[in-house]
GROMACS .gro file of N, CA and C in nm:
model
  210
    1PRO      N    1  -0.582  -1.058   1.057
    1PRO     CA    2  -0.487  -1.163   1.059
    1PRO      C    3  -0.391  -1.139   0.985
    2VAL      N    4  -0.230  -1.128   1.025
    2VAL     CA    5  -0.124  -1.100   0.948
    2VAL      C    6  -0.081  -1.207   0.870
    3PRO      N    7  -0.048  -1.198   0.736
    3PRO     CA    8  -0.014  -1.325   0.625
    3PRO      C    9   0.084  -1.345   0.659
    4ARG      N   10   0.083  -1.479   0.677
    4ARG     CA   11   0.221  -1.570   0.695
    4ARG      C   12   0.303  -1.647   0.576
    5TRP      N   13   0.431  -1.649   0.589
    5TRP     CA   14   0.476  -1.729   0.467
    5TRP      C   15   0.568  -1.837   0.482
    6CYS      N   16   0.594  -1.917   0.437
    6CYS     CA   17   0.696  -2.046   0.472
    6CYS      C   18   0.762  -2.062   0.368
    7ARG      N   19   0.905  -2.073   0.412
    7ARG     CA   20   0.996  -2.143   0.273
    7ARG      C   21   1.093  -2.265   0.350
    8ARG      N   22   1.046  -2.399   0.237
    8ARG     CA   23   1.133  -2.482   0.293
    8ARG      C   24   1.197  -2.534   0.165
    9GLU      N   25   1.340  -2.592   0.223
    9GLU     CA   26   1.424  -2.599   0.133
    9GLU      C   27   1.488  -2.784   0.126
   10VAL      N   28   1.497  -2.882   0.089
   10VAL     CA   29   1.531  -2.965   0.107
   10VAL      C   30   1.640  -3.016   0.038
   11ASP      N   31   1.745  -3.078   0.109
   11ASP     CA   32   1.877  -3.133   0.009
   11ASP      C   33   1.850  -3.256   0.067
   12THR      N   34   1.859  -3.372  -0.050
   12THR     CA   35   1.812  -3.494  -0.074
   12THR      C   36   2.008  -3.582  -0.013
   13GLU      N   37   2.101  -3.536  -0.101
   13GLU     CA   38   2.207  -3.554  -0.059
   13GLU      C   39   2.283  -3.564   0.085
   14ARG      N   40   2.258  -3.427   0.137
   14ARG     CA   41   2.308  -3.470   0.296
   14ARG      C   42   2.175  -3.449   0.401
   15ARG      N   43   2.063  -3.511   0.340
   15ARG     CA   44   1.948  -3.518   0.426
   15ARG      C   45   1.951  -3.428   0.519
   16GLU      N   46   1.907  -3.324   0.460
   16GLU     CA   47   1.875  -3.170   0.558
   16GLU      C   48   1.755  -3.120   0.494
   17THR      N   49   1.678  -3.045   0.622
   17THR     CA   50   1.562  -2.984   0.563
   17THR      C   51   1.552  -2.819   0.626
   18LEU      N   52   1.523  -2.779   0.570
   18LEU     CA   53   1.574  -2.619   0.610
   18LEU      C   54   1.426  -2.547   0.599
   19GLU      N   55   1.355  -2.500   0.764
   19GLU     CA   56   1.230  -2.456   0.712
   19GLU      C   57   1.231  -2.299   0.763
   20HIS      N   58   1.184  -2.202   0.715
   20HIS     CA   59   1.179  -2.063   0.787
   20HIS      C   60   1.032  -2.027   0.758
   21ARG      N   61   1.012  -1.984   0.867
   21ARG     CA   62   0.857  -1.888   0.884
   21ARG      C   63   0.869  -1.786   0.920
   22GLY      N   64   0.786  -1.720   0.860
   22GLY     CA   65   0.788  -1.544   0.918
   22GLY      C   66   0.623  -1.479   0.868
   23ALA      N   67   0.625  -1.342   0.928
   23ALA     CA   68   0.507  -1.294   0.923
   23ALA      C   69   0.567  -1.176   0.822
   24THR      N   70   0.450  -1.141   0.722
   24THR     CA   71   0.483  -0.999   0.602
   24THR      C   72   0.412  -0.916   0.649
   25ARG      N   73   0.438  -0.839   0.692
   25ARG     CA   74   0.410  -0.641   0.694
   25ARG      C   75   0.420  -0.569   0.593
   26VAL      N   76   0.257  -0.516   0.558
   26VAL     CA   77   0.234  -0.453   0.429
   26VAL      C   78   0.263  -0.315   0.475
   27LEU      N   79   0.309  -0.260   0.384
   27LEU     CA   80   0.343  -0.130   0.466
   27LEU      C   81   0.269  -0.025   0.338
   28GLN      N   82   0.174   0.102   0.377
   28GLN     CA   83   0.122   0.164   0.291
   28GLN      C   84   0.120   0.295   0.373
   29GLN      N   85   0.202   0.459   0.255
   29GLN     CA   86   0.188   0.519   0.310
   29GLN      C   87   0.134   0.623   0.198
   30ARG      N   88   0.034   0.743   0.241
   30ARG     CA   89   0.005   0.868   0.144
   30ARG      C   90   0.040   0.999   0.201
   31SER      N   91   0.103   1.069   0.117
   31SER     CA   92   0.137   1.210   0.164
   31SER      C   93  -0.018   1.294   0.056
   32PRO      N   94   0.012   1.418   0.166
   32PRO     CA   95  -0.057   1.524   0.069
   32PRO      C   96  -0.072   1.567  -0.055
   33TRP      N   97   0.030   1.543  -0.110
   33TRP     CA   98   0.070   1.577  -0.254
   33TRP      C   99   0.078   1.480  -0.331
   34GLY      N  100  -0.039   1.370  -0.337
   34GLY     CA  101  -0.060   1.283  -0.380
   34GLY      C  102   0.030   1.143  -0.413
   35LEU      N  103   0.077   1.161  -0.383
   35LEU     CA  104   0.181   1.003  -0.362
   35LEU      C  105   0.113   0.896  -0.294
   36LEU      N  106   0.135   0.770  -0.343
   36LEU     CA  107   0.124   0.658  -0.219
   36LEU      C  108   0.234   0.579  -0.258
   37ARG      N  109   0.286   0.529  -0.137
   37ARG     CA  110   0.393   0.430  -0.122
   37ARG      C  111   0.331   0.272  -0.084
   38VAL      N  112   0.355   0.199  -0.144
   38VAL     CA  113   0.308   0.111  -0.124
   38VAL      C  114   0.435  -0.079  -0.119
   39GLY      N  115   0.464  -0.113  -0.024
   39GLY     CA  116   0.558  -0.235   0.000
   39GLY      C  117   0.569  -0.322   0.131
   40VAL      N  118   0.661  -0.400   0.090
   40VAL     CA  119   0.662  -0.511   0.185
   40VAL      C  120   0.763  -0.460   0.271
   41LEU      N  121   0.751  -0.455   0.414
   41LEU     CA  122   0.874  -0.407   0.512
   41LEU      C  123   1.008  -0.470   0.492
   42GLY      N  124   1.076  -0.416   0.484
   42GLY     CA  125   1.280  -0.481   0.438
   42GLY      C  126   1.289  -0.452   0.300
   43GLN      N  127   1.166  -0.437   0.223
   43GLN     CA  128   1.206  -0.456   0.107
   43GLN      C  129   1.141  -0.278   0.018
   44PRO      N  130   1.243  -0.264  -0.094
   44PRO     CA  131   1.166  -0.104  -0.136
   44PRO      C  132   1.031  -0.072  -0.192
   45LEU      N  133   0.994   0.005  -0.153
   45LEU     CA  134   0.891   0.090  -0.175
   45LEU      C  135   0.835   0.085  -0.276
   46ALA      N  136   0.714   0.078  -0.335
   46ALA     CA  137   0.683   0.130  -0.489
   46ALA      C  138   0.634   0.272  -0.480
   47THR      N  139   0.612   0.359  -0.593
   47THR     CA  140   0.573   0.501  -0.573
   47THR      C  141   0.489   0.511  -0.678
   48HIS      N  142   0.385   0.563  -0.616
   48HIS     CA  143   0.244   0.528  -0.731
   48HIS      C  144   0.203   0.711  -0.723
   49LEU      N  145   0.138   0.794  -0.860
   49LEU     CA  146   0.090   0.908  -0.808
   49LEU      C  147  -0.070   0.891  -0.891
   50LEU      N  148  -0.145   0.969  -0.749
   50LEU     CA  149  -0.288   0.899  -0.715
   50LEU      C  150  -0.313   1.035  -0.817
   51PRO      N  151  -0.434   0.996  -0.861
   51PRO     CA  152  -0.512   1.087  -0.941
   51PRO      C  153  -0.542   1.249  -0.860
   52TYR      N  154  -0.562   1.363  -0.955
   52TYR     CA  155  -0.558   1.492  -0.899
   52TYR      C  156  -0.741   1.496  -0.819
   53ALA      N  157  -0.716   1.537  -0.748
   53ALA     CA  158  -0.884   1.545  -0.657
   53ALA      C  159  -0.883   1.733  -0.608
   54ARG      N  160  -0.997   1.744  -0.624
   54ARG     CA  161  -1.030   1.914  -0.593
   54ARG      C  162  -1.031   1.950  -0.435
   55THR      N  163  -0.969   2.011  -0.362
   55THR     CA  164  -0.990   2.027  -0.226
   55THR      C  165  -1.139   2.112  -0.186
   56LEU      N  166  -1.203   2.143  -0.277
   56LEU     CA  167  -1.312   2.230  -0.257
   56LEU      C  168  -1.410   2.174  -0.351
   57PRO      N  169  -1.438   2.082  -0.359
   57PRO     CA  170  -1.557   2.076  -0.419
   57PRO      C  171  -1.707   2.140  -0.425
   58LEU      N  172  -1.674   2.297  -0.493
   58LEU     CA  173  -1.777   2.410  -0.481
   58LEU      C  174  -1.831   2.398  -0.625
   59PRO      N  175  -1.956   2.442  -0.674
   59PRO     CA  176  -1.969   2.513  -0.805
   59PRO      C  177  -1.969   2.678  -0.786
   60LEU      N  178  -1.881   2.733  -0.906
   60LEU     CA  179  -1.855   2.867  -0.889
   60LEU      C  180  -1.984   2.906  -0.903
   61PHE      N  181  -2.079   2.859  -1.007
   61PHE     CA  182  -2.192   2.906  -0.944
   61PHE      C  183  -2.353   2.880  -0.946
   62ALA      N  184  -2.419   2.960  -0.817
   62ALA     CA  185  -2.507   2.910  -0.722
   62ALA      C  186  -2.662   2.919  -0.871
   63PRO      N  187  -2.724   2.819  -0.769
   63PRO     CA  188  -2.864   2.844  -0.910
   63PRO      C  189  -2.923   2.969  -0.855
   64PRO      N  190  -3.030   3.030  -0.913
   64PRO     CA  191  -3.059   3.174  -0.863
   64PRO      C  192  -3.157   3.178  -0.740
   65ASP      N  193  -3.234   3.042  -0.735
   65ASP     CA  194  -3.316   3.033  -0.565
   65ASP      C  195  -3.200   3.021  -0.458
   66LEU      N  196  -3.057   3.012  -0.446
   66LEU     CA  197  -2.979   3.011  -0.376
   66LEU      C  198  -2.906   3.143  -0.337
   67ARG      N  199  -2.923   3.227  -0.449
   67ARG     CA  200  -2.849   3.351  -0.418
   67ARG      C  201  -2.922   3.434  -0.329
   68GLY      N  202  -3.083   3.443  -0.304
   68GLY     CA  203  -3.168   3.546  -0.194
   68GLY      C  204  -3.213   3.650  -0.303
   69ALA      N  205  -3.334   3.606  -0.387
   69ALA     CA  206  -3.370   3.706  -0.425
   69ALA      C  207  -3.443   3.783  -0.376
   70LYS      N  208  -3.428   3.916  -0.451
   70LYS     CA  209  -3.510   4.050  -0.374
   70LYS      C  210  -3.631   4.071  -0.423
   0.00000   0.00000   0.00000
């Protein structure tokens, strides 16, 4: 479901009521360089730097039983 918003203003002197309804669209962008941009459509996006993650989480040294004992 899309989040909805409503703004209502009442002017008692002029006996007028203004009501505006709409839907909010949230944007989330991720880049390969570790940047996350979050915000609402039509407004500036906030940029966050994601924590560093290794691309290949392989151990440097394998246990002796995996190396192929002769």
